[in-house]
PDB file of C-alpha atoms in Angstrom:
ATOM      1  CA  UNK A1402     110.847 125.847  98.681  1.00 44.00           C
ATOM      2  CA  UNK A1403     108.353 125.846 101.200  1.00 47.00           C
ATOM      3  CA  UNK A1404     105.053 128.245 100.673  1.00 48.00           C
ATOM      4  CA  UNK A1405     104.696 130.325 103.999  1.00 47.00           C
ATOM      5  CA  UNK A1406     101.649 128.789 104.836  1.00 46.00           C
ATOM      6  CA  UNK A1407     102.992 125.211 105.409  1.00 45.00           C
ATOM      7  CA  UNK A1408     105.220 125.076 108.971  1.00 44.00           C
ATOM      8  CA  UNK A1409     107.039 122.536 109.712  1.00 46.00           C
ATOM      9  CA  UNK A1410     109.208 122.273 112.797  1.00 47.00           C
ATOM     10  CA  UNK A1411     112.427 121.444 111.947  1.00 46.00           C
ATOM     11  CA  UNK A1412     115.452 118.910 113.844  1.00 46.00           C
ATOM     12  CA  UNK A1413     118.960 119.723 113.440  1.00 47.00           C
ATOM     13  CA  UNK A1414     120.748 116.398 112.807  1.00 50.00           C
ATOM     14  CA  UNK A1415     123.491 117.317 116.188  1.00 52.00           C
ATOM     15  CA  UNK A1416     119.641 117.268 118.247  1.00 50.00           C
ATOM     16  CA  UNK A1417     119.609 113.619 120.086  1.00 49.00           C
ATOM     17  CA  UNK A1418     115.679 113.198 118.956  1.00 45.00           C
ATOM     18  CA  UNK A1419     116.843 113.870 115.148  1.00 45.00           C
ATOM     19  CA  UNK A1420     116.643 110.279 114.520  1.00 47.00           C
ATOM     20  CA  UNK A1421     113.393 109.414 115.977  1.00 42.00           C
ATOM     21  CA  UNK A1422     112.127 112.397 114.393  1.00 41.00           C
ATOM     22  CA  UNK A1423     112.837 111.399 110.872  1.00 41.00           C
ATOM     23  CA  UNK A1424     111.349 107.979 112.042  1.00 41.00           C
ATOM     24  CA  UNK A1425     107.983 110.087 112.423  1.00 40.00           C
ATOM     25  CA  UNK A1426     108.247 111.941 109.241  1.00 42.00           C
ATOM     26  CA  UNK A1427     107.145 109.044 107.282  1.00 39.00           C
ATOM     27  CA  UNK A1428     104.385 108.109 109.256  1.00 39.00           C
ATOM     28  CA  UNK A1429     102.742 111.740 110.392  1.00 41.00           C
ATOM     29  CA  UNK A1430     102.911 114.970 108.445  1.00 42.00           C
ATOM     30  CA  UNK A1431     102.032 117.994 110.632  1.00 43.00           C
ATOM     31  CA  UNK A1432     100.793 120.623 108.294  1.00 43.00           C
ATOM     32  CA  UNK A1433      99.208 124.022 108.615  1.00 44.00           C
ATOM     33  CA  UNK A1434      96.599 125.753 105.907  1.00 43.00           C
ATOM     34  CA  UNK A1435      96.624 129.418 105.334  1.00 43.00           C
ATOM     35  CA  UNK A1436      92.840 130.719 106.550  1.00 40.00           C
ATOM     36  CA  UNK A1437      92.759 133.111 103.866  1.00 42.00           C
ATOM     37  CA  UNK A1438      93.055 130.467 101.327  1.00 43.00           C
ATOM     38  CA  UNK A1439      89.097 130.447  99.734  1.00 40.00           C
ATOM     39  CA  UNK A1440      89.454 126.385  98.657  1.00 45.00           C
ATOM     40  CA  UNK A1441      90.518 125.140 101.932  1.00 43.00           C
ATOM     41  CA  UNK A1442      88.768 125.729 104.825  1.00 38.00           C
ATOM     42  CA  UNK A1443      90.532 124.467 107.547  1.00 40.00           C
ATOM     43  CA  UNK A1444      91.671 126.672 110.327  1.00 39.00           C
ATOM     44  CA  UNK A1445      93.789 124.621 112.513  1.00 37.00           C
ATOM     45  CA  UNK A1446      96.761 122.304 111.981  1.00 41.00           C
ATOM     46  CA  UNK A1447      95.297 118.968 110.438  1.00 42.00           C
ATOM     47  CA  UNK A1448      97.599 115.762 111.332  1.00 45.00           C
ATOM     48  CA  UNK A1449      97.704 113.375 109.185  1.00 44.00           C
ATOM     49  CA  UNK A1450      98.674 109.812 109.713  1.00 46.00           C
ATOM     50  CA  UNK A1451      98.563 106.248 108.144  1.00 40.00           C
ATOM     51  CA  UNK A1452      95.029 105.835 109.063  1.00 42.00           C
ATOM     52  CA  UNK A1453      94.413 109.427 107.107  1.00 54.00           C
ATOM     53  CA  UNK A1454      91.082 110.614 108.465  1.00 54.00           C
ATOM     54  CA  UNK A1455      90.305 113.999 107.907  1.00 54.00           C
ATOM     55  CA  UNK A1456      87.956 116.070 109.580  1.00 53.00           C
ATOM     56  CA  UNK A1457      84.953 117.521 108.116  1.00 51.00           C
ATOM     57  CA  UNK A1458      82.334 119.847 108.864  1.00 51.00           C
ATOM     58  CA  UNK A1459      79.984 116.518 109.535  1.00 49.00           C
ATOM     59  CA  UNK A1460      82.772 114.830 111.420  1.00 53.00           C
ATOM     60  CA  UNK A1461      85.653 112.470 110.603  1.00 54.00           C
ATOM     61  CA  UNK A1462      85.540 110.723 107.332  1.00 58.00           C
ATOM     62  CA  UNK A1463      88.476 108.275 105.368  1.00 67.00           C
ATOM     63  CA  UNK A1464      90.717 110.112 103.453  1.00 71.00           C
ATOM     64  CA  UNK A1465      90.209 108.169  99.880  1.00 76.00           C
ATOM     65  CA  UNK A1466      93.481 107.871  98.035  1.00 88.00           C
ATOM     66  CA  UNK A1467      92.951 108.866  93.955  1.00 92.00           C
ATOM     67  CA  UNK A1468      93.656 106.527  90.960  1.00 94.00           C
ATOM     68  CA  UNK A1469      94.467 109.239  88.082  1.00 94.00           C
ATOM     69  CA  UNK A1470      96.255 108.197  85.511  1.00 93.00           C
ATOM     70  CA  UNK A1471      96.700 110.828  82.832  1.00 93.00           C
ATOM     71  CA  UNK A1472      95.512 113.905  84.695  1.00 93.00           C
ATOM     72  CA  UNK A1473      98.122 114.645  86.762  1.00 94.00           C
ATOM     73  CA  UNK A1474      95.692 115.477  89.611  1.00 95.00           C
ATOM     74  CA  UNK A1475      95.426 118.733  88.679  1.00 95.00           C
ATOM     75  CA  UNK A1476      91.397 118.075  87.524  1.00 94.00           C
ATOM     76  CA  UNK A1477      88.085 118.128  89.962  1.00 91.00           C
ATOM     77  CA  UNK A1478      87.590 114.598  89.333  1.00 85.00           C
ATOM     78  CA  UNK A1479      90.870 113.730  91.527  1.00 92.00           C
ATOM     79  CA  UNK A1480      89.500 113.302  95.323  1.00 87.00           C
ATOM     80  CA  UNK A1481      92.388 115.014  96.695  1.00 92.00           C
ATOM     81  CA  UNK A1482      92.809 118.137  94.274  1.00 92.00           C
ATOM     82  CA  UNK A1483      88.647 118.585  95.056  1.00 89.00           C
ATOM     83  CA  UNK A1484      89.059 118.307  98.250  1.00 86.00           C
ATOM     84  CA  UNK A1485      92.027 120.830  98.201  1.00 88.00           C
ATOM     85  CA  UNK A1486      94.300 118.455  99.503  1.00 90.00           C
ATOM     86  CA  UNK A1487      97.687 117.617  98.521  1.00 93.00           C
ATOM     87  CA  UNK A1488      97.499 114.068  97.274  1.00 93.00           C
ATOM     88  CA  UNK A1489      99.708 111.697  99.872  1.00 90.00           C
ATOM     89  CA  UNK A1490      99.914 107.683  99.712  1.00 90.00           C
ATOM     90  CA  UNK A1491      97.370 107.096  96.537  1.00 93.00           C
ATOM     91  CA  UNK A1492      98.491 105.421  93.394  1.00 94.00           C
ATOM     92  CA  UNK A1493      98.230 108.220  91.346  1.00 94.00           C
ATOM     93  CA  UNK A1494     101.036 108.221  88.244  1.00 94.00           C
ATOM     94  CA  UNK A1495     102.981 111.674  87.399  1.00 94.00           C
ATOM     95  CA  UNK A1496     101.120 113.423  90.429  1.00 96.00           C
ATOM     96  CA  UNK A1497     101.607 117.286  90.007  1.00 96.00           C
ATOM     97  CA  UNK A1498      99.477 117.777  93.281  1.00 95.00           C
ATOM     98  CA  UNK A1499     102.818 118.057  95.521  1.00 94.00           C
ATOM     99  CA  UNK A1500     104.592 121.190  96.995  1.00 93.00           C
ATOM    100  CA  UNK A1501     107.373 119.896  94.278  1.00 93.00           C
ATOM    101  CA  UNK A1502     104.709 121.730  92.055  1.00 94.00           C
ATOM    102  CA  UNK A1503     103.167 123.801  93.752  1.00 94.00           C
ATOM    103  CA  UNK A1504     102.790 127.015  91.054  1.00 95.00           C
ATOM    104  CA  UNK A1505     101.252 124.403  88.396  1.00 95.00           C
ATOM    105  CA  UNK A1506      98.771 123.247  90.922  1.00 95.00           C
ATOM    106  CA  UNK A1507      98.268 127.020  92.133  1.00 95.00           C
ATOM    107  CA  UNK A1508      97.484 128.207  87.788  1.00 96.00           C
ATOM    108  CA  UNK A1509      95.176 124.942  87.924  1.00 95.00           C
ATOM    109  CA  UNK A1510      93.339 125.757  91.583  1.00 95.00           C
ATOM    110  CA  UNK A1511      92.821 129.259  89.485  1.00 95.00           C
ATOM    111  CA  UNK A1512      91.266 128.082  86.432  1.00 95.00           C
ATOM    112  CA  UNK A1513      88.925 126.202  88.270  1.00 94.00           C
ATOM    113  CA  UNK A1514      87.972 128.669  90.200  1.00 94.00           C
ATOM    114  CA  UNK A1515      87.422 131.386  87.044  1.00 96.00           C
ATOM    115  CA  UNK A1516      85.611 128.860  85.737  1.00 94.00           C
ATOM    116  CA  UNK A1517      83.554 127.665  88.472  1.00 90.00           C
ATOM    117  CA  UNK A1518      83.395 130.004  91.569  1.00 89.00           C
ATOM    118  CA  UNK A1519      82.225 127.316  93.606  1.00 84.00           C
ATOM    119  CA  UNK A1520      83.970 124.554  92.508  1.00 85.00           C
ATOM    120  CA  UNK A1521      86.002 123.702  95.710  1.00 84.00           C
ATOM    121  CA  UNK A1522      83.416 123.850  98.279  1.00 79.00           C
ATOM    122  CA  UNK A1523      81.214 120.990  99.280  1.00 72.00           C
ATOM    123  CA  UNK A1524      78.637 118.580  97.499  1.00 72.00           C
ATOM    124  CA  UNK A1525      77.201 117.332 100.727  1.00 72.00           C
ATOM    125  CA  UNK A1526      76.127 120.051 103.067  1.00 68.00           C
ATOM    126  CA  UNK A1527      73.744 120.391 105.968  1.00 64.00           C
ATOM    127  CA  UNK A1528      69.907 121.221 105.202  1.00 59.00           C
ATOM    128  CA  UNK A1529      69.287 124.911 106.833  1.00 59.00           C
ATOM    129  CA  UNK A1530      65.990 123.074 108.512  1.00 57.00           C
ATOM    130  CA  UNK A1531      67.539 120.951 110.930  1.00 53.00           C
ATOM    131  CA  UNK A1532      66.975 120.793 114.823  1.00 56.00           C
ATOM    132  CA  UNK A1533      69.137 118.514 117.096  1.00 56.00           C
ATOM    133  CA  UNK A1534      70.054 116.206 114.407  1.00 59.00           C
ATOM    134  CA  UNK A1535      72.329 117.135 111.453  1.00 60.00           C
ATOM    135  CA  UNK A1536      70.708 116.819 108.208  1.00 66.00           C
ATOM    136  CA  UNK A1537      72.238 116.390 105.358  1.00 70.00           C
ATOM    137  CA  UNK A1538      71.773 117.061 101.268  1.00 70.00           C
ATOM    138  CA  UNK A1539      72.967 117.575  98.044  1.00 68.00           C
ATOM    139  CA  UNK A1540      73.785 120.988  97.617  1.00 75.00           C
ATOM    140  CA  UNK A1541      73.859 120.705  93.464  1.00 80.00           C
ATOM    141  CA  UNK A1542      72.166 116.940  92.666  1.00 84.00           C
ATOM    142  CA  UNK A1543      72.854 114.273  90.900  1.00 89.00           C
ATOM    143  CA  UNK A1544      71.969 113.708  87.423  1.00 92.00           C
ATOM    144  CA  UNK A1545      71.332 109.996  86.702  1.00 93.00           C
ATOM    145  CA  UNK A1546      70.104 108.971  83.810  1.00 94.00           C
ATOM    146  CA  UNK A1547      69.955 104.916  83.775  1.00 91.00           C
ATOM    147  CA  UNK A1548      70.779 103.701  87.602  1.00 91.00           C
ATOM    148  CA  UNK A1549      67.773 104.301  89.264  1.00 93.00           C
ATOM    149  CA  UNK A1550      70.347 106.492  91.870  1.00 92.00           C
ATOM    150  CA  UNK A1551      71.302 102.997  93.096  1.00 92.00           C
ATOM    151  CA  UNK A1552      74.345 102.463  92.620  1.00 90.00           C
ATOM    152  CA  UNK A1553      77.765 104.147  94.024  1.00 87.00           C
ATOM    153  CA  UNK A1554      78.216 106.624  91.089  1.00 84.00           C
ATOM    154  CA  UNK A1555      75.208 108.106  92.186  1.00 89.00           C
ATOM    155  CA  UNK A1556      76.422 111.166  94.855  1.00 85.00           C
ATOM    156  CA  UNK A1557      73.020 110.847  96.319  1.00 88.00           C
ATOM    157  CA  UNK A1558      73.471 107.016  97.162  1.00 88.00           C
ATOM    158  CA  UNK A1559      77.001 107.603  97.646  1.00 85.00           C
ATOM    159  CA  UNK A1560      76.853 109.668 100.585  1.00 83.00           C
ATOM    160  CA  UNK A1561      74.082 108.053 101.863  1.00 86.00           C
ATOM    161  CA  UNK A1562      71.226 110.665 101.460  1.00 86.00           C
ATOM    162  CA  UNK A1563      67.704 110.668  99.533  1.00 89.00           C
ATOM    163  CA  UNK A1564      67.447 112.151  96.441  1.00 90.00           C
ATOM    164  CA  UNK A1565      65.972 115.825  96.434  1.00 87.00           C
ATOM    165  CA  UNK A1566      63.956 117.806  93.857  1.00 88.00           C
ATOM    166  CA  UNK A1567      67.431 119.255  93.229  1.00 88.00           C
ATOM    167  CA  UNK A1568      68.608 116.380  91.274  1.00 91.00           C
ATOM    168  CA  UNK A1569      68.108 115.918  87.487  1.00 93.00           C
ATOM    169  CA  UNK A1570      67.857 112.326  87.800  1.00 93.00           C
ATOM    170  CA  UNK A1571      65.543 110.089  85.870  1.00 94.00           C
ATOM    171  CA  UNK A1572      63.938 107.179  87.030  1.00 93.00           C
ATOM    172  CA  UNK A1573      65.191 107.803  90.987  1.00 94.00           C
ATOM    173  CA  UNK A1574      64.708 104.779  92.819  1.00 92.00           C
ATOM    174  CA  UNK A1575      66.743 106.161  95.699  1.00 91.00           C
ATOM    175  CA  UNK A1576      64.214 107.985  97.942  1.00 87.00           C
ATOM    176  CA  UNK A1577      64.217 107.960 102.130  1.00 79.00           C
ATOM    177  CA  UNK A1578      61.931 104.553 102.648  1.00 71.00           C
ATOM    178  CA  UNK A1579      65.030 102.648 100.250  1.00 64.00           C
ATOM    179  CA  UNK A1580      67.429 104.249 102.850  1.00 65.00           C
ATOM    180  CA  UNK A1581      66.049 103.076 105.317  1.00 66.00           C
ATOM    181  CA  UNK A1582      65.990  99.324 104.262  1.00 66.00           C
ATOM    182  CA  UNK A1583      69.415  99.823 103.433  1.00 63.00           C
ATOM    183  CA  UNK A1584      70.440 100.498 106.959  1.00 63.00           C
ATOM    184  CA  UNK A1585      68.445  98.071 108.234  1.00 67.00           C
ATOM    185  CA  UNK A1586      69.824  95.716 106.419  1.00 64.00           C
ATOM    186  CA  UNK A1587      73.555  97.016 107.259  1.00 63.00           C
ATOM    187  CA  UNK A1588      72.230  96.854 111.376  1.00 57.00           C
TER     188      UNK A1588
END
C-alpha cells in the first residue's frame, strides 16, 4: 500500500509505452513529499536518478548511500533516515527505511522527534549575517576532543566550514586561515 502522499503515475500493461516505462522505473523514481510532513521539507516532486543528487537549501549536493548494518536504518546516524529520505541503492543490510515498512519507520520518525524536536532539520545552515554571498555554519557544533577538527569526522571540516564558538571542541585546529590553504591547495 501506497501512503497518499507518494504519486506515482501508473501504465497499464495493454498501453504501447508500458514496456519502456518499466525500463525507466529502475533507473528514475518520480516521487512526491507531503508539505505538511515537519521532517521533510521539500515542496515539489524530487526526481531521483542514478546520479542521485538531491537538492538542498544551499544547492545540489550527492546523495550518500548508508552502510548500516544492525540498525535497520531506522537511527539518526543512517544518512538517509536523517535526511528523511527513504534509503535507495546503498548497501545497507535488513533496511526497514522502505514504503514495505513504512508504519515502523513512521513509530521511529516519532520517537525521534519526542525525543529531539529538532532532530530532522539541518546541521549546516546559513549564518543570518550574510549579504550577496551565502554563508554558512554549524547550527549545533562539533565536539572534538582529539582531532584538532581535522579530519572528516569532524562536521565542521566535513562540510567545509570554520569552527565557531558554538562548538565544544578541544584543541580546534580548523579555523578560516586552514580553510583557506585547503582550497588553495584543492585549486
Amino acid at each position: 500500500v501506497i501512503p497518499s502522499y507518494m504519486k506515482q503515475d501508473v501504465v497499464s500493461p495493454d498501453d504501447d509505452s508500458y514496456e519502456s516505462s518499466r525500463r525507466l522505473d529502475s533507473t528514475m523514481i518520480n516521487v512526491e513529499v507531503d508539505p505538511y510532513n515537519a521532517y521533510h521539507s521539500p515542496n515539489a516532486p524530487q526526481v531521483l536518478s542514478d546520479t542521485d543528487l538531491v537538492s538542498t537549501e544551499l544547492g545540489m549536493r550527492a546523495r550518500k548511500a548508508c552502510n548500516c548494518t544492525k540498525s535497520q536504518c531506522l537511527k539518526l546516524y543512517c544518512d538517509c533516515f536523517a535526511n528523511g529520505e527513504f534509503c535507495n541503492c546503498c548497501n545497507c543490510i535488513n533496511c526497514h527505511n522502505n514504503l514495505d515498512n513504512e508504519e515502523l519507520r513512521q513509530q521511529a520518525i516519532r520517537g525521534c522527534l519526542d525525543r529531539n524536536p529538532n532532530a530532522f532539520r539541518p546541521k549546516i545552515g546559513k549564518s543570518k549575517a550574510g549579504g550577496p554571498e551565502i554563508i554558512r555554519r554549524h547550527n549545533k557544533g562539533c565536539n572534538c576532543k582529539r582531532s584538532g577538527c581535522l579530519k572528516n569526522y569532524c562536521e565542521c571540516y566535513e562540510a567545509k566550514i570554520a569552527c565557531t564558538s558554538i562548538c565544544k571542541c578541544v584543541g580546534c585546529r580548523n579555523v578560516e586561515d586552514t580553510l583557506e590553504r585547503a582550497r588553495g591547495r584543492a585549486a
